[in-house]
CSV table of C-alpha atoms (C1' of nucleotides) in Angstrom, one decimal:
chain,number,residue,atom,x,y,z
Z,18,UNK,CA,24.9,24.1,-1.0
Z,19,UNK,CA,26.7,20.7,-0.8
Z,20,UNK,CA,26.7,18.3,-4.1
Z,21,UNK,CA,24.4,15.7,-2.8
Z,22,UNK,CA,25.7,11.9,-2.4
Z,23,UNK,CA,23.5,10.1,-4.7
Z,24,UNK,CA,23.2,6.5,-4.6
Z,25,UNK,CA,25.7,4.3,-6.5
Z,26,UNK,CA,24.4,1.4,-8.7
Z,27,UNK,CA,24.7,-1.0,-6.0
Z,28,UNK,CA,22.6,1.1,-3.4
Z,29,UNK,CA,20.2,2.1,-6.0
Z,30,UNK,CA,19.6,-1.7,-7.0
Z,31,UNK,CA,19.0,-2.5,-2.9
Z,32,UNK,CA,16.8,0.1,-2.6
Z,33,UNK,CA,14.5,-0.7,-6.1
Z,34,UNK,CA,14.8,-4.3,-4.9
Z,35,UNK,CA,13.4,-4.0,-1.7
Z,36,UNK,CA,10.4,-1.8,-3.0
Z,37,UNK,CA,9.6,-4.4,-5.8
Z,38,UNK,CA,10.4,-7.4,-4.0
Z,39,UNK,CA,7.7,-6.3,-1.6
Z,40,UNK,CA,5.1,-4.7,-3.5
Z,41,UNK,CA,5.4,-8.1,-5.4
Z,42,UNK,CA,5.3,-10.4,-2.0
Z,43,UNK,CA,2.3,-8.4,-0.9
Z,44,UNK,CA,0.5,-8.9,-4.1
Z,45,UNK,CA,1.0,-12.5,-4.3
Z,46,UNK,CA,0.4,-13.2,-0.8
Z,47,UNK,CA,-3.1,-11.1,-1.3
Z,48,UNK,CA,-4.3,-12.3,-4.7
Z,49,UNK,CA,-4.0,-15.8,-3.0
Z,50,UNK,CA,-5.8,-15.4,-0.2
Z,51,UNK,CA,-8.8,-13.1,-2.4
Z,52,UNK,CA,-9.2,-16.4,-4.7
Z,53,UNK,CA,-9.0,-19.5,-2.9
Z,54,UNK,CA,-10.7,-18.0,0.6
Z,55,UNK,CA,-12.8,-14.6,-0.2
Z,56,UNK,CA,-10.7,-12.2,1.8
Z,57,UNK,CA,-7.8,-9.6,1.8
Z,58,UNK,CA,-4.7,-10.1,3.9
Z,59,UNK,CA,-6.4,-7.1,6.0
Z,60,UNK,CA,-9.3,-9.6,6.8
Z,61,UNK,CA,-6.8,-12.2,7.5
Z,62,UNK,CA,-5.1,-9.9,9.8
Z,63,UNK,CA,-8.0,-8.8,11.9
Z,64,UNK,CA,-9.4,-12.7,11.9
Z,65,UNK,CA,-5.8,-13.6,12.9
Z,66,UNK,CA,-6.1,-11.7,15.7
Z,67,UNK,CA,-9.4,-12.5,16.7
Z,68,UNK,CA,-9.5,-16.0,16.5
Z,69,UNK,CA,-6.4,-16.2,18.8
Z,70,UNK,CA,-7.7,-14.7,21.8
Z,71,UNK,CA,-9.6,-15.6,24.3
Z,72,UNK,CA,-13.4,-16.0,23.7
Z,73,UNK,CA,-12.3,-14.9,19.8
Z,74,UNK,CA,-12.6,-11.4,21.5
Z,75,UNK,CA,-10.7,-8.8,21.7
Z,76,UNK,CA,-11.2,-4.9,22.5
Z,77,UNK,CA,-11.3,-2.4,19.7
Z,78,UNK,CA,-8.0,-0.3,20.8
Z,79,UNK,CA,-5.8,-3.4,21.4
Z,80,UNK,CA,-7.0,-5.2,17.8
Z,81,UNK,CA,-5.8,-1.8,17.1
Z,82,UNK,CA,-2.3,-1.8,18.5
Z,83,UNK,CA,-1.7,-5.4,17.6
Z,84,UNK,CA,-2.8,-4.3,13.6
Z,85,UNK,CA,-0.7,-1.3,13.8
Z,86,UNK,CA,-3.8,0.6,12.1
Z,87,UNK,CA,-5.2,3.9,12.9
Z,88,UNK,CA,-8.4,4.3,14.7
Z,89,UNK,CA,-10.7,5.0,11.6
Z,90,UNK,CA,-9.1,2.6,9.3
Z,91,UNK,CA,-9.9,0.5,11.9
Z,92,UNK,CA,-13.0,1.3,12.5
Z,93,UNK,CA,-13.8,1.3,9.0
Z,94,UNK,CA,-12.8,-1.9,8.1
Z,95,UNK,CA,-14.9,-3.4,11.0
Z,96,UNK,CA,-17.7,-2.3,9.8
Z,97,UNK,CA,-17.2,-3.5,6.4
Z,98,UNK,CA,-16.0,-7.5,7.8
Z,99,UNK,CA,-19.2,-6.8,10.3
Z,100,UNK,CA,-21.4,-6.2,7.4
Z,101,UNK,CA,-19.9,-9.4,5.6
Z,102,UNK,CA,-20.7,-11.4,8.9
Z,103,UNK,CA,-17.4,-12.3,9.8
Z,104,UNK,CA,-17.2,-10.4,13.0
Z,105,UNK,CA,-19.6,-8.2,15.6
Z,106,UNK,CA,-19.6,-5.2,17.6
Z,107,UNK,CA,-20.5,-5.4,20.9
Z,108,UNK,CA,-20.3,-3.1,23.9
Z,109,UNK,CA,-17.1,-3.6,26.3
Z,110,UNK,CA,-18.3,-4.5,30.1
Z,111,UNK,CA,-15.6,-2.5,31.6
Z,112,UNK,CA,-15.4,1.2,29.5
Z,113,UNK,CA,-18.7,2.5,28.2
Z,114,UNK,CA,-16.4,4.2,25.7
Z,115,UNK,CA,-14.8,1.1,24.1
Z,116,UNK,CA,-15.6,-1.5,21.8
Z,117,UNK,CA,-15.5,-5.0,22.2
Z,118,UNK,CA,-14.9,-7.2,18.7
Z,119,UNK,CA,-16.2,-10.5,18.6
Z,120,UNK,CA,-15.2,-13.0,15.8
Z,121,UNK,CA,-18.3,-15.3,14.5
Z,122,UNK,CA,-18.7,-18.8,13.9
Z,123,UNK,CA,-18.6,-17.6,10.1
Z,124,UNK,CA,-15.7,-15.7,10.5
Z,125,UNK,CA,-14.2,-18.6,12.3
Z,126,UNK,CA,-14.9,-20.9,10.0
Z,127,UNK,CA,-13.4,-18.4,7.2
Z,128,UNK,CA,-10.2,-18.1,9.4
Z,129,UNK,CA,-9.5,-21.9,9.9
Z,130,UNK,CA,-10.1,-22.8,6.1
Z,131,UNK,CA,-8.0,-20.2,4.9
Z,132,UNK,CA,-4.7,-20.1,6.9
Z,133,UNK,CA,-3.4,-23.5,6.3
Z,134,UNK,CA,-2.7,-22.2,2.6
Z,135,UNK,CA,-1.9,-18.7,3.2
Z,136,UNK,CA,1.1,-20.6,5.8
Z,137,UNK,CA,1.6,-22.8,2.6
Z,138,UNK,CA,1.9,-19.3,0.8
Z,139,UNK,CA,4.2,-17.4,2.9
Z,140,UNK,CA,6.0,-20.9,3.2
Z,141,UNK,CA,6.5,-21.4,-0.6
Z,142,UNK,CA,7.2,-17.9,-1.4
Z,143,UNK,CA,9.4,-16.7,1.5
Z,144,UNK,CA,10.8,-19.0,4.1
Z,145,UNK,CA,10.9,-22.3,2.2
Z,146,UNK,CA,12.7,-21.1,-0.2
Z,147,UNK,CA,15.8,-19.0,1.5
Z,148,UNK,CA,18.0,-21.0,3.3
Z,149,UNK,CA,17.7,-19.9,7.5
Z,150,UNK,CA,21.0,-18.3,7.2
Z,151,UNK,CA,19.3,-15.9,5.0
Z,152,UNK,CA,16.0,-16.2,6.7
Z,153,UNK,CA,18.3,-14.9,10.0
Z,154,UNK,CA,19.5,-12.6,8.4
Z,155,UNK,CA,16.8,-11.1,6.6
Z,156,UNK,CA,14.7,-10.9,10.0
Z,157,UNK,CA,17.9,-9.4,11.6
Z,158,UNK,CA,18.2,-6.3,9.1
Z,159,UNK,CA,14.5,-6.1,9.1
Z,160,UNK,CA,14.6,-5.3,12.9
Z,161,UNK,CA,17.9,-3.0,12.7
Z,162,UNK,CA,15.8,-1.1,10.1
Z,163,UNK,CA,12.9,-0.8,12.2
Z,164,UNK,CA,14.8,0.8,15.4
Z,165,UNK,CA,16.8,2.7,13.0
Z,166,UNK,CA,13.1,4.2,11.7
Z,167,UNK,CA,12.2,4.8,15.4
Z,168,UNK,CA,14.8,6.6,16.2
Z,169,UNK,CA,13.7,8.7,12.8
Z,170,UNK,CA,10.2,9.0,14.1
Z,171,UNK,CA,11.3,10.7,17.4
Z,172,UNK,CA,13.5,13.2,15.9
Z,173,UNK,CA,10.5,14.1,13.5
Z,174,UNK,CA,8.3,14.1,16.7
Z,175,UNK,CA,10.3,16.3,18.8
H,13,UNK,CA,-5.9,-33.8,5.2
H,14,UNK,CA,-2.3,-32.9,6.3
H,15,UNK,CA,-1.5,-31.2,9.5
H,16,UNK,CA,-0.3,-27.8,7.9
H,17,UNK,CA,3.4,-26.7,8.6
H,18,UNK,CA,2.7,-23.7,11.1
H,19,UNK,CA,5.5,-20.8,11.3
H,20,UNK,CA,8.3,-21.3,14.2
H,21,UNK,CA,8.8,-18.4,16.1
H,22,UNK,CA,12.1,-17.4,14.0
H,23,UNK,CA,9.7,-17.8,10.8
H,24,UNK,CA,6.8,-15.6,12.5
H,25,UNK,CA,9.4,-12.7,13.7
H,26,UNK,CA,10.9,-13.1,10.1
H,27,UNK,CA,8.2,-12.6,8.1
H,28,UNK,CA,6.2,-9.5,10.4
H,29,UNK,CA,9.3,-7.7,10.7
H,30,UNK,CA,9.7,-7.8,6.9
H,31,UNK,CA,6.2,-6.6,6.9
H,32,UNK,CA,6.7,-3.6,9.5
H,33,UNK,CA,10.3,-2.9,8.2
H,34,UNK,CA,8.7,-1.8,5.1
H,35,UNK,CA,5.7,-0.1,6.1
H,36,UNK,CA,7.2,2.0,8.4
H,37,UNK,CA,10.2,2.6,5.8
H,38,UNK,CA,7.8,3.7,2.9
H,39,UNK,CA,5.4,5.6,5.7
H,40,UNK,CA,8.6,7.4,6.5
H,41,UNK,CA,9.6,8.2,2.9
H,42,UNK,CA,6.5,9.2,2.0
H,43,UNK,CA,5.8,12.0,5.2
H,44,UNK,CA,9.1,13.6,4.7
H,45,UNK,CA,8.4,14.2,1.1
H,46,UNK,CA,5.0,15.2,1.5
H,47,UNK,CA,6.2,17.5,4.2
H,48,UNK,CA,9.1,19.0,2.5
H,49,UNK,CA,8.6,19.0,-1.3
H,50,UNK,CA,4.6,18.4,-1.2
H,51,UNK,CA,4.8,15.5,-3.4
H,52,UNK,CA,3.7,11.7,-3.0
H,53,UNK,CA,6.5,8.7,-3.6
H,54,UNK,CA,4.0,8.6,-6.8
H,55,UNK,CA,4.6,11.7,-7.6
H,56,UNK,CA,8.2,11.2,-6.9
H,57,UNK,CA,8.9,8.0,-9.1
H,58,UNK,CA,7.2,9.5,-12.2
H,59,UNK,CA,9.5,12.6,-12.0
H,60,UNK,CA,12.2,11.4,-11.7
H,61,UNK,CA,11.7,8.8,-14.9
H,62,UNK,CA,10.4,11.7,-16.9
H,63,UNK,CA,13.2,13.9,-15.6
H,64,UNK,CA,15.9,11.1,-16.6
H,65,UNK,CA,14.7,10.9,-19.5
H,66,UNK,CA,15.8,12.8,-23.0
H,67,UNK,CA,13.8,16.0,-23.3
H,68,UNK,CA,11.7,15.0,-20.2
H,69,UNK,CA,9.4,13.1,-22.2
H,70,UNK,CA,8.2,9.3,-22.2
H,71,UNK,CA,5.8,7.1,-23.9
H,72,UNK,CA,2.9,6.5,-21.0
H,73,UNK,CA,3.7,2.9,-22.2
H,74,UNK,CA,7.0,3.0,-21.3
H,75,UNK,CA,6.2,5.0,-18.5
H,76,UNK,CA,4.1,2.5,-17.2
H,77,UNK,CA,6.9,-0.6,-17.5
H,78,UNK,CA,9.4,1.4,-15.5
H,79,UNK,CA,6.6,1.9,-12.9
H,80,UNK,CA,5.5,-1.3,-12.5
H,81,UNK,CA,2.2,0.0,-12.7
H,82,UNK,CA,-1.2,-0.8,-14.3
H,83,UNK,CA,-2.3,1.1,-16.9
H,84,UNK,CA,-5.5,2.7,-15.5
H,85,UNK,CA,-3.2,3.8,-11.9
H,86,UNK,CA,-1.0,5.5,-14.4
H,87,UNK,CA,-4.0,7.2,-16.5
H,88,UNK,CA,-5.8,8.5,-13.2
H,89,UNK,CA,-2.1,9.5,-11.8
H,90,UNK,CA,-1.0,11.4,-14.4
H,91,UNK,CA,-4.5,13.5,-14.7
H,92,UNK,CA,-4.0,14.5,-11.1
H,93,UNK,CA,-0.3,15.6,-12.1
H,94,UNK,CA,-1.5,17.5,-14.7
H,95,UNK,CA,-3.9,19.3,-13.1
H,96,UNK,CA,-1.0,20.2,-10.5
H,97,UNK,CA,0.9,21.3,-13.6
H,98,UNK,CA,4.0,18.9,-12.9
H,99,UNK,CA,3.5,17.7,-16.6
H,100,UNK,CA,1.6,17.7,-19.3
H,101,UNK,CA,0.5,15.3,-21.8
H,102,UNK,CA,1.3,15.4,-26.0
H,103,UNK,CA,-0.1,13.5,-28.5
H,104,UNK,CA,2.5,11.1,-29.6
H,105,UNK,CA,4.0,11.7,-33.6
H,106,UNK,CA,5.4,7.7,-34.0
H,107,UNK,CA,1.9,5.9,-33.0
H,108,UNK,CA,-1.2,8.2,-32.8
H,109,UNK,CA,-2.9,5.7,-30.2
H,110,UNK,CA,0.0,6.7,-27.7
H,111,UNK,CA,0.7,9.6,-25.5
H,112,UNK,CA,3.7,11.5,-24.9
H,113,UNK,CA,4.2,12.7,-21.1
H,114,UNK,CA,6.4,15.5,-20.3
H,115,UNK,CA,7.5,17.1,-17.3
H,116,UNK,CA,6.7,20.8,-17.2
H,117,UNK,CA,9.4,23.2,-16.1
H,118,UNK,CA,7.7,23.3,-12.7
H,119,UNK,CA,7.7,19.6,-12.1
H,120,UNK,CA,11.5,19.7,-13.3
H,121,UNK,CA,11.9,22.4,-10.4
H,122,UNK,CA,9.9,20.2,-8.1
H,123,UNK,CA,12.2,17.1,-8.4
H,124,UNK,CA,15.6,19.1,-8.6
H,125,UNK,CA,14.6,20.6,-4.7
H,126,UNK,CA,13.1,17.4,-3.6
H,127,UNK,CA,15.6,14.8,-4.9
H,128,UNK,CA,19.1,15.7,-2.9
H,129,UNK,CA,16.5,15.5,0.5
H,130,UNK,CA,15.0,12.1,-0.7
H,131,UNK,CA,18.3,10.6,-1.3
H,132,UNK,CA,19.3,11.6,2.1
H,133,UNK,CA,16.1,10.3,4.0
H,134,UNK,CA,16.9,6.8,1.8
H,135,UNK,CA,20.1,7.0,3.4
H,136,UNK,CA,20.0,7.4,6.7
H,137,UNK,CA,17.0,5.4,7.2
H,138,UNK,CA,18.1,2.4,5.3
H,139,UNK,CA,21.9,2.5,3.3
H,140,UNK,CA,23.9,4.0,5.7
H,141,UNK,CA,22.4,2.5,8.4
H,142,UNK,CA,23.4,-0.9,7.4
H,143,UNK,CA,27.1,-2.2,7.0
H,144,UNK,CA,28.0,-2.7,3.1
H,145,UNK,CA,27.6,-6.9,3.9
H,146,UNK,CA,24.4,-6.6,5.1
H,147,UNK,CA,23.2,-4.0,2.4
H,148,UNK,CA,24.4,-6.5,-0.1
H,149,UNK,CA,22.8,-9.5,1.6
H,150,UNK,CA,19.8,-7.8,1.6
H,151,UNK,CA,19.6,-6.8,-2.3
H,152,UNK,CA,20.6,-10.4,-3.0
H,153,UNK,CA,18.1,-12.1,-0.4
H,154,UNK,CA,15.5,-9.7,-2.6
H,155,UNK,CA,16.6,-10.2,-6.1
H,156,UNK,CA,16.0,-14.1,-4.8
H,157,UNK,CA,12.8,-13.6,-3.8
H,158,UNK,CA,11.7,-11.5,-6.6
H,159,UNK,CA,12.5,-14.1,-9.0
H,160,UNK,CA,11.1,-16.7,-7.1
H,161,UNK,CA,7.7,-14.9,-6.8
H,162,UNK,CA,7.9,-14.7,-10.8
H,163,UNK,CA,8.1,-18.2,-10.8
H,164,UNK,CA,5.0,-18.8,-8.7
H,165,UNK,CA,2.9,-16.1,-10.5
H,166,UNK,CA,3.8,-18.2,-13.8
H,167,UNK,CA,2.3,-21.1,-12.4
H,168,UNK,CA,-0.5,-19.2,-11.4
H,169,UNK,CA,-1.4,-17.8,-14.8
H,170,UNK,CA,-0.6,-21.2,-16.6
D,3,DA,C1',-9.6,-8.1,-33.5
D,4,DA,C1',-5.5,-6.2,-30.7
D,5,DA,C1',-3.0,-2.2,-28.7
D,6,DG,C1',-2.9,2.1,-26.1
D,7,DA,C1',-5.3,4.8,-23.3
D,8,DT,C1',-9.3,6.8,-20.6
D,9,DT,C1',-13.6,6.6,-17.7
D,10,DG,C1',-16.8,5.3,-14.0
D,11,DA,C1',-17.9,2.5,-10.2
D,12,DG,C1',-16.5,0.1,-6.2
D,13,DT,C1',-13.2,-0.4,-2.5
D,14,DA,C1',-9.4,1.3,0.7
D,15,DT,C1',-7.0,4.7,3.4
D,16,DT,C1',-6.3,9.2,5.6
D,17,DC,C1',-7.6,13.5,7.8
D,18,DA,C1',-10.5,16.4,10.3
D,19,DA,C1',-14.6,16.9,12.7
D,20,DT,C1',-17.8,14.9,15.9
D,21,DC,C1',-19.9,12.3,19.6
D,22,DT,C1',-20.0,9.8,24.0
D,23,DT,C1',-18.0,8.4,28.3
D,24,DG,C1',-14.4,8.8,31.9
K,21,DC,C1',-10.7,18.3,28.9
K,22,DA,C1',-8.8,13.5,27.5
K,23,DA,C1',-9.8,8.8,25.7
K,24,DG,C1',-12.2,5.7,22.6
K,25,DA,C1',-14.6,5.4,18.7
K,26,DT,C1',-17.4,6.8,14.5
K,27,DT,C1',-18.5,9.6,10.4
K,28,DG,C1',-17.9,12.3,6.0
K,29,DA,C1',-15.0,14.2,2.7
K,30,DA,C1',-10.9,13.8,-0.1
K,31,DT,C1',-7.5,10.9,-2.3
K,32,DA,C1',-5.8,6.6,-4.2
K,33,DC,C1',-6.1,2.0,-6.4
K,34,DT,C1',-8.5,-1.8,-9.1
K,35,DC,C1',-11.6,-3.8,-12.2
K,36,DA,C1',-14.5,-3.8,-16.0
K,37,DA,C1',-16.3,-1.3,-19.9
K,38,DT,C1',-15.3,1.9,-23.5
K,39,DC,C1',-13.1,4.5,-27.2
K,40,DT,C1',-9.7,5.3,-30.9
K,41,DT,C1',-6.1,3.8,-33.8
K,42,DT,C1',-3.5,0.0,-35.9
DNA sequence: AAAGATTGAGTATTCAATCTTG
DNA sequence: CAAGATTGAATACTCAATCTTT
């Protein structure tokens, strides 16, 4: 069996950085939005979503797509943010099988308070403060990474 | 009130792909080692500290500071470990409040088949993918951001 | 009282099984 | 049977309360 090439100094500290750089983004970015406006970035995401499009409506499989969430997290979740008011089930005209979600006035009222400071947030913690060559290429690697993990996925799938 | 400072375009793409990049880079990580070696990236980070370590043993204090993790995440993770019989845990000789963690010869066989196929999967998803340029802009454009969000959760707490 | 650690309750996420409609 | 969605069980994480030792 082949000696393995295990990662040099340099590759190890890209790696761990990424990891903690995120984990510690996506804490901030979620303790933030929990104080000041009462819901996780998964509520913010779903709201998001809701609130821009049309009729603050959307069908259960597309919020779905758009989230990148499986069905039952999904599903799950809505009926926790229905239960809270912030949203409502209702039957889709088209398919008798799907769902159509419905933000409320609570839930837009929720949504416009709160993302004006999460921007701020993701402002002050991300893009404000690299400069946009770094912001360029930052998004650039970020999309390299995620073909790169598609291709991955396919050769897994196959 | 101020008209809030909504995300370009650039600044939107930026800051999902980040997002996606990484959840699809640690959903990734996580299936192959699941599939292969039948451990967690939990699992995985706690061996391999343990493992590094002399005589396979570490304070669960200082096991929890090379983590990153909260104390109560590392008590209820270890337990399930145990039970698996990846480690055990010893009562520590120096300070009789601590506890001593030590990887079992299993979990030492565990992490000596899984590591050489994790390295790999880091690689070819994410180090070898990328030119050495844009590896190191990356780690830097983290480090940056990691100590900037240290700075904001210092103001927080003050 | 403070430090190190564990426990129990509440919340999230995933997987498999199920149910209804096309 | 396939598609859309829900449910229940299993696992994981967080918070607050607790216990023991310093």
């Amino acid at each position: 069996m082949m000696e393995p090439r295990w990662l040099s100094e340099k590759e190890q500290l890209a790696w761990r950085s990424l990891n903690w750089m995120h984990d510690d983004l996506v804490d901030f970015i979620d303790r933030r939005l929990r104080m000041r406006s009462g819901i996780s970035s998964a509520d913010y995401q779903v709201l998001i979503h809701l609130s821009e499009a049309p009729d603050g409506r959307l069908r259960s499989l597309d919020l779905g797509r758009l989230l990148r969430w499986e069905k039952s997290r999904l599903s799950q979740h809505l009926t926790r943010m229905e239960k809270r008011g912030l949203l409502s089930r209702e039957a889709c005209p088209s398919d008798q099988r799907g769902i159509d979600v419905v933000v409320t006035p609570a839930g837009r009222d929720t949504i416009r308070e709160a993302a004006p400071h999460h921007v701020e947030d993701v402002r002050s913690a991300l893009i404000d403060h690299l400069t946009p060559g770094e912001l360029a290429d930052l998004s650039a690697i970020a999309q390299k990474i995620q073909a790169r993990l598609a291709e991955l996925g396919e050769e897994d799938g196959r």
